[in-house]
Short mmCIF file of C-alpha atoms and ligand atoms in Angstrom, two decimals:
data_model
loop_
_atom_site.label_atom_id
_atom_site.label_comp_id
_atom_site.label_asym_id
_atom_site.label_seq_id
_atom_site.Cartn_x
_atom_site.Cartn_y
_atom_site.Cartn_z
CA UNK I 1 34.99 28.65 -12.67
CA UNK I 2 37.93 27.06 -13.89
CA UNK I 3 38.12 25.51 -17.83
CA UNK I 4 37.31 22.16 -18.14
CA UNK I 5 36.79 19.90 -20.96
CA UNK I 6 33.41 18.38 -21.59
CA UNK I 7 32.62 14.73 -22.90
CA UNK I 8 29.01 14.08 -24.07
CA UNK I 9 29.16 10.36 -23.73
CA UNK I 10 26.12 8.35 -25.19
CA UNK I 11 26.15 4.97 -23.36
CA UNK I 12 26.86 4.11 -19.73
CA UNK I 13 30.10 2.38 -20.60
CA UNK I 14 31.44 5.66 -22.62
CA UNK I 15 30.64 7.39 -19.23
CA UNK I 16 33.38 5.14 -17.40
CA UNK I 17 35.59 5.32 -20.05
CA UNK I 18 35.91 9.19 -19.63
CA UNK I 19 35.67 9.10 -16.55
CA UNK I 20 39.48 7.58 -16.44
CA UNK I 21 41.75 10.56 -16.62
CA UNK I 22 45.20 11.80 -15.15
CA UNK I 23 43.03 14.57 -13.32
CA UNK I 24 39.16 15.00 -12.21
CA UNK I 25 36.77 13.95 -13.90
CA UNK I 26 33.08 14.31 -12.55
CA UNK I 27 30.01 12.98 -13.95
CA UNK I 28 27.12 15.81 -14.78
CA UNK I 29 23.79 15.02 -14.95
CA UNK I 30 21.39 18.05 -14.18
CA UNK I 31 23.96 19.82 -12.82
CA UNK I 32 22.01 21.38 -10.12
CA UNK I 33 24.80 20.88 -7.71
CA UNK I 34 27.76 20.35 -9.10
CA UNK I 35 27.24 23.56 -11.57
CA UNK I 36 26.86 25.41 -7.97
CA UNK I 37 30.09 23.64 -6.58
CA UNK I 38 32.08 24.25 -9.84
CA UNK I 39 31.01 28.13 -9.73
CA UNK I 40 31.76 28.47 -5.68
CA UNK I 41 35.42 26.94 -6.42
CA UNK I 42 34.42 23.97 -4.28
CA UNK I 43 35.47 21.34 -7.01
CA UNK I 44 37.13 22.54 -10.03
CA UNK I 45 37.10 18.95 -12.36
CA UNK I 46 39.36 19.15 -15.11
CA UNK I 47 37.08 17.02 -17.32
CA UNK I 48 32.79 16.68 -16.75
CA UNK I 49 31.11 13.67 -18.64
CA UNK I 50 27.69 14.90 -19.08
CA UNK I 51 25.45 11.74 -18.74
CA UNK I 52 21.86 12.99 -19.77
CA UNK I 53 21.93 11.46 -22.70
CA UNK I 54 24.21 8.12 -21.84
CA UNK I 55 22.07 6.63 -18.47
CA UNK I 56 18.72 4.93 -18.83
CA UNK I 57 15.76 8.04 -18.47
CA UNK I 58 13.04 5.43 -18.03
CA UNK I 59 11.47 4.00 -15.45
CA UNK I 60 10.14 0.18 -16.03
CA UNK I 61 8.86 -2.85 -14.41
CA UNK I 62 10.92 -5.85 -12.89
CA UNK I 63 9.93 -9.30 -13.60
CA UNK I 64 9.91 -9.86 -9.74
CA UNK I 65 7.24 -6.86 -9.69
CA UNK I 66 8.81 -3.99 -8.49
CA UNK I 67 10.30 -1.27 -10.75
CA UNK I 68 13.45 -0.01 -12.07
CA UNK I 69 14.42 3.33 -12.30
CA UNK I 70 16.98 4.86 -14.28
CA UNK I 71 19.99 7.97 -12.49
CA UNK I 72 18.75 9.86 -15.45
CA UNK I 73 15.13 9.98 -14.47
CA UNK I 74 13.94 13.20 -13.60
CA UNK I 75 12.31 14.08 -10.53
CA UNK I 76 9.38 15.67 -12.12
CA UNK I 77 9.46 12.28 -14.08
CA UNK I 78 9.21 10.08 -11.16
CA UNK I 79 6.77 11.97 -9.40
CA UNK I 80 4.80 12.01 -12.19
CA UNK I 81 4.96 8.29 -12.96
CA UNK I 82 1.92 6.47 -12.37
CA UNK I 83 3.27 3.55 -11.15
CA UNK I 84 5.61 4.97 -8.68
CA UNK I 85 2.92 6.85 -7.29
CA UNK I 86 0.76 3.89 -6.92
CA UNK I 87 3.76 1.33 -5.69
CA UNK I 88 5.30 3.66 -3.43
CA UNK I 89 3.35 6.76 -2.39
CA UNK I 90 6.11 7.75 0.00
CA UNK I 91 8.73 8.23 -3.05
CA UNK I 92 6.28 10.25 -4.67
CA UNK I 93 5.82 12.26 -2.02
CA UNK I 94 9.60 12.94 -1.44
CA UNK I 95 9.93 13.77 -5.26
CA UNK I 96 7.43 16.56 -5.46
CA UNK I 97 8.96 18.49 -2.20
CA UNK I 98 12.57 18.50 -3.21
CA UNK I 99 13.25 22.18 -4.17
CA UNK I 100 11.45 24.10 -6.85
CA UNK I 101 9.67 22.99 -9.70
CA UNK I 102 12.63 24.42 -12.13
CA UNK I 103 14.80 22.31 -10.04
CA UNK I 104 12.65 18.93 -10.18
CA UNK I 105 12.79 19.55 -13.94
CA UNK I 106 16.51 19.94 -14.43
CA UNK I 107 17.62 17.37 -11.27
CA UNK I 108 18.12 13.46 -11.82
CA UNK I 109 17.48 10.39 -9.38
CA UNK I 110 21.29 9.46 -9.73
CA UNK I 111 22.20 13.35 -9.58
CA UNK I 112 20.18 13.30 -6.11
CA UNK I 113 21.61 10.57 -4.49
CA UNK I 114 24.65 11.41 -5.38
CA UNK I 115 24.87 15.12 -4.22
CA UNK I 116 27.30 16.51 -1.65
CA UNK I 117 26.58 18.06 1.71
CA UNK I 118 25.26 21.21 2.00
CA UNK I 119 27.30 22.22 5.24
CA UNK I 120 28.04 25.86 4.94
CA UNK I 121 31.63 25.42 5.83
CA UNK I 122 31.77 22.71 3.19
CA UNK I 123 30.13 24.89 0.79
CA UNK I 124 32.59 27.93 1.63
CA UNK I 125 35.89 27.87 -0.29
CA UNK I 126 37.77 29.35 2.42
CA UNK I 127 36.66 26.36 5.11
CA UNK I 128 39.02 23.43 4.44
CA UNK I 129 37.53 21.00 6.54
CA UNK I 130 37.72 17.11 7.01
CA UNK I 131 35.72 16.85 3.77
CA UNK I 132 38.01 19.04 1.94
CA UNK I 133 41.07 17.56 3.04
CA UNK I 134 42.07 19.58 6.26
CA UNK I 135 42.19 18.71 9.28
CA UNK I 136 39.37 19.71 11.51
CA UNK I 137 35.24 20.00 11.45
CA UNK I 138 34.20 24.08 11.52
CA UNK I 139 31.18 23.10 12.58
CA UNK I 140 31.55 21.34 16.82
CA UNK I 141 32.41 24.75 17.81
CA UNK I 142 30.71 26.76 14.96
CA UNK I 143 27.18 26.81 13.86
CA UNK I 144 25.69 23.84 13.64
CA UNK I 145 22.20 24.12 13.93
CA UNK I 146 21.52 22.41 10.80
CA UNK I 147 23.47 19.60 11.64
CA UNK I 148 23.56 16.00 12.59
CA UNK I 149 21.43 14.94 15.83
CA UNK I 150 22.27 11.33 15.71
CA UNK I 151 25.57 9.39 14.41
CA UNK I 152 27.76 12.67 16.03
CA UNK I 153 30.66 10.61 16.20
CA UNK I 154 32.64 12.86 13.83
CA UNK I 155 35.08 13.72 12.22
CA UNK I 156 32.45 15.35 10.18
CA UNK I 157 28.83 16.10 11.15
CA UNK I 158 27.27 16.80 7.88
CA UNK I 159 23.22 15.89 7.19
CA UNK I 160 22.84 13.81 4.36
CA UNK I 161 21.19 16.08 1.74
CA UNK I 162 19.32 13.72 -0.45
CA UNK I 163 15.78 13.57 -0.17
CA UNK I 164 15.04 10.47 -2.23
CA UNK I 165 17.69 8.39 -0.25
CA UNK I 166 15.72 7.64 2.62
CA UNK I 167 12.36 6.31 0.85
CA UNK I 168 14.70 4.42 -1.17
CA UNK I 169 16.59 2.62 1.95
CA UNK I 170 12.83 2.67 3.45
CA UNK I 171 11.70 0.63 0.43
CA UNK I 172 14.20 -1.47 0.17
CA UNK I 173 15.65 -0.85 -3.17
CA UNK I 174 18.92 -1.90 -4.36
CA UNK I 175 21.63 0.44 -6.08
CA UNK I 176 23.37 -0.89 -10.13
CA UNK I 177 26.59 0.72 -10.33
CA UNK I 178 29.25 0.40 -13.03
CA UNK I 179 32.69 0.81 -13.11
CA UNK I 180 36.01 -0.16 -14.93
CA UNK I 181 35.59 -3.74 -13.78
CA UNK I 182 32.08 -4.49 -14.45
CA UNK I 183 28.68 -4.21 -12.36
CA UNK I 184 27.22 -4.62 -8.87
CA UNK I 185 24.41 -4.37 -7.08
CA UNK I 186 24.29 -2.60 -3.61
CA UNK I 187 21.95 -2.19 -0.70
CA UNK I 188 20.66 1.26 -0.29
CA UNK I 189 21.19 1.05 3.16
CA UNK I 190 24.52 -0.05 2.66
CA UNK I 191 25.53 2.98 -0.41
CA UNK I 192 25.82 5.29 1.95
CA UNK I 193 28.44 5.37 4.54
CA UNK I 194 28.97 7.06 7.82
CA UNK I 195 32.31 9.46 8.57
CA UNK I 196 35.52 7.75 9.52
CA UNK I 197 39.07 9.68 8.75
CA UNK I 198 39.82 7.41 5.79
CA UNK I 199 36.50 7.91 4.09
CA UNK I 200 35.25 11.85 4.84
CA UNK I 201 35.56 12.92 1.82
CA UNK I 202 33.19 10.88 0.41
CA UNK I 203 29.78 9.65 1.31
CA UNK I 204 29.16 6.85 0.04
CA UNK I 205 30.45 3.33 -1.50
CA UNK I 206 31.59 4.26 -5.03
CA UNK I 207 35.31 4.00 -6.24
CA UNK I 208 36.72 6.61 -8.83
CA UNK I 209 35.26 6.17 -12.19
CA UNK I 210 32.18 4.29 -10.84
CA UNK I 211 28.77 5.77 -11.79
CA UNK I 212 25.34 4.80 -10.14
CA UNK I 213 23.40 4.01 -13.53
CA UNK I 214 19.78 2.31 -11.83
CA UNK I 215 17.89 1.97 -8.62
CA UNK I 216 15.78 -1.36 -8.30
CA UNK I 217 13.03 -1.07 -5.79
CA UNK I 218 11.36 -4.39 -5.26
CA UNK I 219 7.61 -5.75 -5.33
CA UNK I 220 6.26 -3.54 -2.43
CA UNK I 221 4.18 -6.17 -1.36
CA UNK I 222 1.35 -5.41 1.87
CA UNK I 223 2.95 -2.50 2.61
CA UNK I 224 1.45 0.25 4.06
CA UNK I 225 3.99 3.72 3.71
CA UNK I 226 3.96 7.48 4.79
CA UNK I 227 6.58 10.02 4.59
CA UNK I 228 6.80 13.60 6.15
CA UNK I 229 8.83 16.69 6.20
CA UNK I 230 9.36 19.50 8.54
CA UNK I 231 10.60 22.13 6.69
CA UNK I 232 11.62 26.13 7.90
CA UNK I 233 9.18 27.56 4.75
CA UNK I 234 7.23 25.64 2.74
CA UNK I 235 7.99 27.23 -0.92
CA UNK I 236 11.89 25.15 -0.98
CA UNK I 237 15.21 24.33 1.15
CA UNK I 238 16.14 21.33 2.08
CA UNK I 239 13.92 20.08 5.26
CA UNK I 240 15.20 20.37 8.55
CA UNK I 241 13.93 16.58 9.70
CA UNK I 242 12.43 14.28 7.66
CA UNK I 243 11.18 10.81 8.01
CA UNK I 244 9.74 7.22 5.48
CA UNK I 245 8.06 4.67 7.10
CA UNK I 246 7.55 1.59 5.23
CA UNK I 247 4.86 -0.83 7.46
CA UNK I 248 4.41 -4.62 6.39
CA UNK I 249 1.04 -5.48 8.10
CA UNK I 250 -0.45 -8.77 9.78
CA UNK I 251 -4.08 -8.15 9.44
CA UNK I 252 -4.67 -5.22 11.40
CA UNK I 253 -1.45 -5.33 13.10
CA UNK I 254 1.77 -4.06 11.82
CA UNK I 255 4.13 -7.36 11.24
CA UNK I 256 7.43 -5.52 10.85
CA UNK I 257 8.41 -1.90 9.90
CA UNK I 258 11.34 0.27 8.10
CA UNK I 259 11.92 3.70 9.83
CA UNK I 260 14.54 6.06 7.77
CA UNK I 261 14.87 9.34 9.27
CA UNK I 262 16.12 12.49 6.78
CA UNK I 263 18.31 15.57 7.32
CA UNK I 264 19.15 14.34 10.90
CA UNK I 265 23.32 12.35 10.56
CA UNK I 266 25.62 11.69 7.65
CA UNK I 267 23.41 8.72 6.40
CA UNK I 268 19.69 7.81 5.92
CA UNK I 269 19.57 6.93 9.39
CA UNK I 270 17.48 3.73 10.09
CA UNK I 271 15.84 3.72 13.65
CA UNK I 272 15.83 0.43 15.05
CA UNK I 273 14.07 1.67 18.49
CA UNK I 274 11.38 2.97 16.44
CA UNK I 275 10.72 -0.12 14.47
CA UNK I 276 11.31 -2.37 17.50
CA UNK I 277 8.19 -0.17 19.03
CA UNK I 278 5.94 -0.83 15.90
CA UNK I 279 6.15 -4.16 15.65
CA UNK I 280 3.11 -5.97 16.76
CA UNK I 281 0.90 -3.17 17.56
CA UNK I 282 -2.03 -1.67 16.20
CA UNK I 283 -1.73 1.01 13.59
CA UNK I 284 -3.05 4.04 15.10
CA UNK I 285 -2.11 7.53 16.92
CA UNK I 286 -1.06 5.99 20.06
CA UNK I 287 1.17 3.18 18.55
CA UNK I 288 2.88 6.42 15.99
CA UNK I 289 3.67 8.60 19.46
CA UNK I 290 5.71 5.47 20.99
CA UNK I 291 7.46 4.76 17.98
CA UNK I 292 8.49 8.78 17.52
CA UNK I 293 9.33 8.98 20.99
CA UNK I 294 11.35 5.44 20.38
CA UNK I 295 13.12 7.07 17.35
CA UNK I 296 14.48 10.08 19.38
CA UNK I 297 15.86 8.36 22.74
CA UNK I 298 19.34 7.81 21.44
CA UNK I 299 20.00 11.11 19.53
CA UNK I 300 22.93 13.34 20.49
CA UNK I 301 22.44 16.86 19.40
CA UNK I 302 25.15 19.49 19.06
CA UNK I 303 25.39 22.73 20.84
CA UNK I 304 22.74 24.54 18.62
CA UNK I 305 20.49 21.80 17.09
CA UNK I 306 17.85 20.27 20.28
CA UNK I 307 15.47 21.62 18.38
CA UNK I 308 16.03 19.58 15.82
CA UNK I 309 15.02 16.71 18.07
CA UNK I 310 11.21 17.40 18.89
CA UNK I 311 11.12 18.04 14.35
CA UNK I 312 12.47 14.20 14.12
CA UNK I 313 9.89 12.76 16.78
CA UNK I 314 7.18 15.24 14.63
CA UNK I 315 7.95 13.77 11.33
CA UNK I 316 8.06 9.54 12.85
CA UNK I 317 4.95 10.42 14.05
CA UNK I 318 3.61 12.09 11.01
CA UNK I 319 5.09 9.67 8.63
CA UNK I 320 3.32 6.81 10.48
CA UNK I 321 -0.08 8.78 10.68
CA UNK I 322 -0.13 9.22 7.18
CA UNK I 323 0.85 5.60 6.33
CA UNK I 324 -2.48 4.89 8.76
CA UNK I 325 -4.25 7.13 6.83
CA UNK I 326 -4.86 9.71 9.57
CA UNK I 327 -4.94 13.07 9.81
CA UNK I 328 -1.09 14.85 10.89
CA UNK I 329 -2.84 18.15 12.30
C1 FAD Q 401 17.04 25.85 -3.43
C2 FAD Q 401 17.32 24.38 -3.49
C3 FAD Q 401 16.53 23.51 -2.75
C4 FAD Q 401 16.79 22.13 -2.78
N1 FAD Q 401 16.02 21.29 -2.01
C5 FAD Q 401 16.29 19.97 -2.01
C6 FAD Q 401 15.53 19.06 -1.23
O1 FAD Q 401 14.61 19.42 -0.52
N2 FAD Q 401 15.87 17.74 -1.29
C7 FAD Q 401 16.89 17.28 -2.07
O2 FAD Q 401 17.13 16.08 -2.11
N3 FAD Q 401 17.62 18.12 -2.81
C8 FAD Q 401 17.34 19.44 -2.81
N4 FAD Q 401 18.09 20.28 -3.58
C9 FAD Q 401 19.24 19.73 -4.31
C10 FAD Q 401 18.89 19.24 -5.67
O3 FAD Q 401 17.77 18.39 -5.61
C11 FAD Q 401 20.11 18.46 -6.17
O4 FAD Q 401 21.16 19.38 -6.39
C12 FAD Q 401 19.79 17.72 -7.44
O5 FAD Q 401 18.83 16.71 -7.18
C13 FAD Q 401 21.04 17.08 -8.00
O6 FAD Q 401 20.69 16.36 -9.16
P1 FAD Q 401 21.39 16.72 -10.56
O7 FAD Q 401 20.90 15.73 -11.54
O8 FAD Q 401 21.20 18.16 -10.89
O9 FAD Q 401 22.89 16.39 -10.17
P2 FAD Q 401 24.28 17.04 -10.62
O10 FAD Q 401 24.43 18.38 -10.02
O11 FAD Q 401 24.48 16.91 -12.07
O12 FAD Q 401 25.24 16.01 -9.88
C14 FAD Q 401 25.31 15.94 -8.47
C15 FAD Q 401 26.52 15.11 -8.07
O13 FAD Q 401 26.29 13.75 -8.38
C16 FAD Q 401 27.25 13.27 -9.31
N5 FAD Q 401 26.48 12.41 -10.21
C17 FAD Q 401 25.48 12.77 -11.03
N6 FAD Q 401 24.95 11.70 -11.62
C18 FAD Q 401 25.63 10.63 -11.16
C19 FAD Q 401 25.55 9.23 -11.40
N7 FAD Q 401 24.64 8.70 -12.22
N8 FAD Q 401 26.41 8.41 -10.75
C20 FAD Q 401 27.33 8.93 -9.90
N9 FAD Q 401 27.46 10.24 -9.64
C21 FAD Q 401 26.61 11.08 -10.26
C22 FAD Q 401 27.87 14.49 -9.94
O14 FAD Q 401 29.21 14.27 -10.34
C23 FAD Q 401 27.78 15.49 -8.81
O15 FAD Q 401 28.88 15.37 -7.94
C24 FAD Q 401 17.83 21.63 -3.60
C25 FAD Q 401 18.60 22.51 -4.37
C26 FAD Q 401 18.35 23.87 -4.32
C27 FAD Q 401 19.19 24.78 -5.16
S1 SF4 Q 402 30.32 19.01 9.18
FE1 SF4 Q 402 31.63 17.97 7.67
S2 SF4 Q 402 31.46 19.28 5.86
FE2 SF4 Q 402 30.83 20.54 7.64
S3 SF4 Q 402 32.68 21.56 8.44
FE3 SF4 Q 402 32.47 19.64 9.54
S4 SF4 Q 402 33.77 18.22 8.34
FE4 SF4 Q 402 33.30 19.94 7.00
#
């Protein structure tokens, strides 16, 4: 690992500050991936602002009844958290499968969202890809199998590794960030952003020196949610296909739904088909099969990743029988 100088900065605004410097400077929060990246020679910052202690750790109400949850929350925290768990069940689920239980107790929610891919090639000093600056993707004509099945238009192909991303688009919530010029508010659906040439090597909307300090879900209202994961062992790893659905009913009938599929393109990837097939029907086994089979007709696997197509369709399905209330298995 290269030498670096560390800032322990005590309020959000001390965080941008130090963040402004001739070379890199990276924010650290648990530092359960960029400790990894730093030691693998993957990013060598010349400067890390740890932000533990700066960015809000709690999690609190909103007056327009939803919560607000601070990027210094841990994940143990959040899952743990009452209110989550009773407001949205499908973020608590998400929390308590993401790794191990050292890592929920070390990672943050912004350190989460904010994580970069976990692409082999990405993750292997001696690939420069797109993301690293090069000038081609390792993995079209490499292995891939853990790769993107939908939104293949390149130039990369990574999965987007966060777990708590897509229950967050699924729900709704809305991103704080701060930077040198003040705050905003963004769209978790619109944080993230697919691969074009000028953007690769990052994956989402934040500028230099901006740091995601709060995630503001709103009042879940009569929703009804489920979330599943099909994973290659069940002890940790990332999952292979993942899937939130967030249902607003009419009576018995679902009035409109939010589909967010996991580990499956660059983004927390939204399936229209799927929700267009949900809407207006009755919640139940039969209504969950069209909508999976809805949420699979436009993928576009590589050369060694079908399989990952029939694990999507599983966890729509899945995620929908468990917002029912049904059995998966
Ligand atoms: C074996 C294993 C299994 C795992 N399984 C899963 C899984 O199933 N699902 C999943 O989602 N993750 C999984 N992970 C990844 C792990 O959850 C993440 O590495 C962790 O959540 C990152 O959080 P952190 O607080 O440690 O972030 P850090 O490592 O401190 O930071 C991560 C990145 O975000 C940046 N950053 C941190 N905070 C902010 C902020 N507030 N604003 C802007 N940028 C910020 C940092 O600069 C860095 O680039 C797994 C990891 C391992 C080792
Ligand atoms: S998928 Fe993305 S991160 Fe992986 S080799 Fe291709 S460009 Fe690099």
């Amino acid at each position: 690992m290269k030498a670096f100088a560390y800032v322990n900065a005590t309020n959000e605004r001390e965080v941008v500050a130090a963040l402004k410097t001739d070379g890199i400077a990276l924010p650290l929060a648990g530092g359960q991936d960029l400790l990894a990246r730093m030691k693998d020679y993957i990013d060598s910052p010349d400067r890390i602002v740890n932000v533990k202690n700066a960015l809000d750790t709690t999690v609190t109400s909103t007056p327009e009844g939803g919560l607000k949850i601070g990027a210094a929350v841990k994940i143990i925290d959040l899952y743990e958290n009452q209110q989550v768990a009773r407001m949205y069940p499908a973020l608590n689920a998400a929390a308590i499968e993401i790794g191990t239980p050292q890592i929920r107790h070390q990672a943050t929610v912004g350190g989460n969202i904010n994580q970069r891919p976990r692409c082999w090639y990405y993750r292997n000093e001696e690939f420069v890809c797109y993301k690293k600056g090069g000038s081609r993707c390792f993995a079209v004509d490499g292995e891939n199998q853990y790769h993107a099945i939908f939104g293949n238009d390149g130039p990369s192909h990574i999965v987007h590794p966060s777990s708590l991303a897509v229950p967050f688009a699924a729900y709704g919530a809305r991103f704080r960030v701060l930077g040198p010029k003040g705050d905003r508010e963004i769209a978790a659906s619109d944080f993230f952003t697919m691969p074009t040439l000028a953007s690769v090597l990052k994956e989402n909307v934040l500028e230099d020196e901006e740091i995601l300090t709060h995630v503001i879900l709103p009042a879940p209202g009569n929703v009804r949610s489920g979330h599943y994961e099909v994973r290659y062992k069940a002890s940790h790893d990332w999952p292979l296909a993942f899937t939130t659905v967030v249902l607003t009913m009419n009576g018995n009938r679902i009035g409109s739904a939010r589909v967010v599929l996991g580990a499956v393109a660059p983004v927390p990837w939204r399936s229209k088909p799927a929700e267009a097939a949900l809407a207006g029907k009755p919640l139940n086994e039969d209504t969950a099969m069209l909508a999976a089979e809805a949420a699979v007709s436009e993928a576009k696997p590589m050369s060694g990743n079908a399989y990952k197509v029939q694990m999507a369709k599983t966890a729509v399905k899945r995620a929908i029988m468990r917002a029912a209330g049904l059995k998966t298995v």
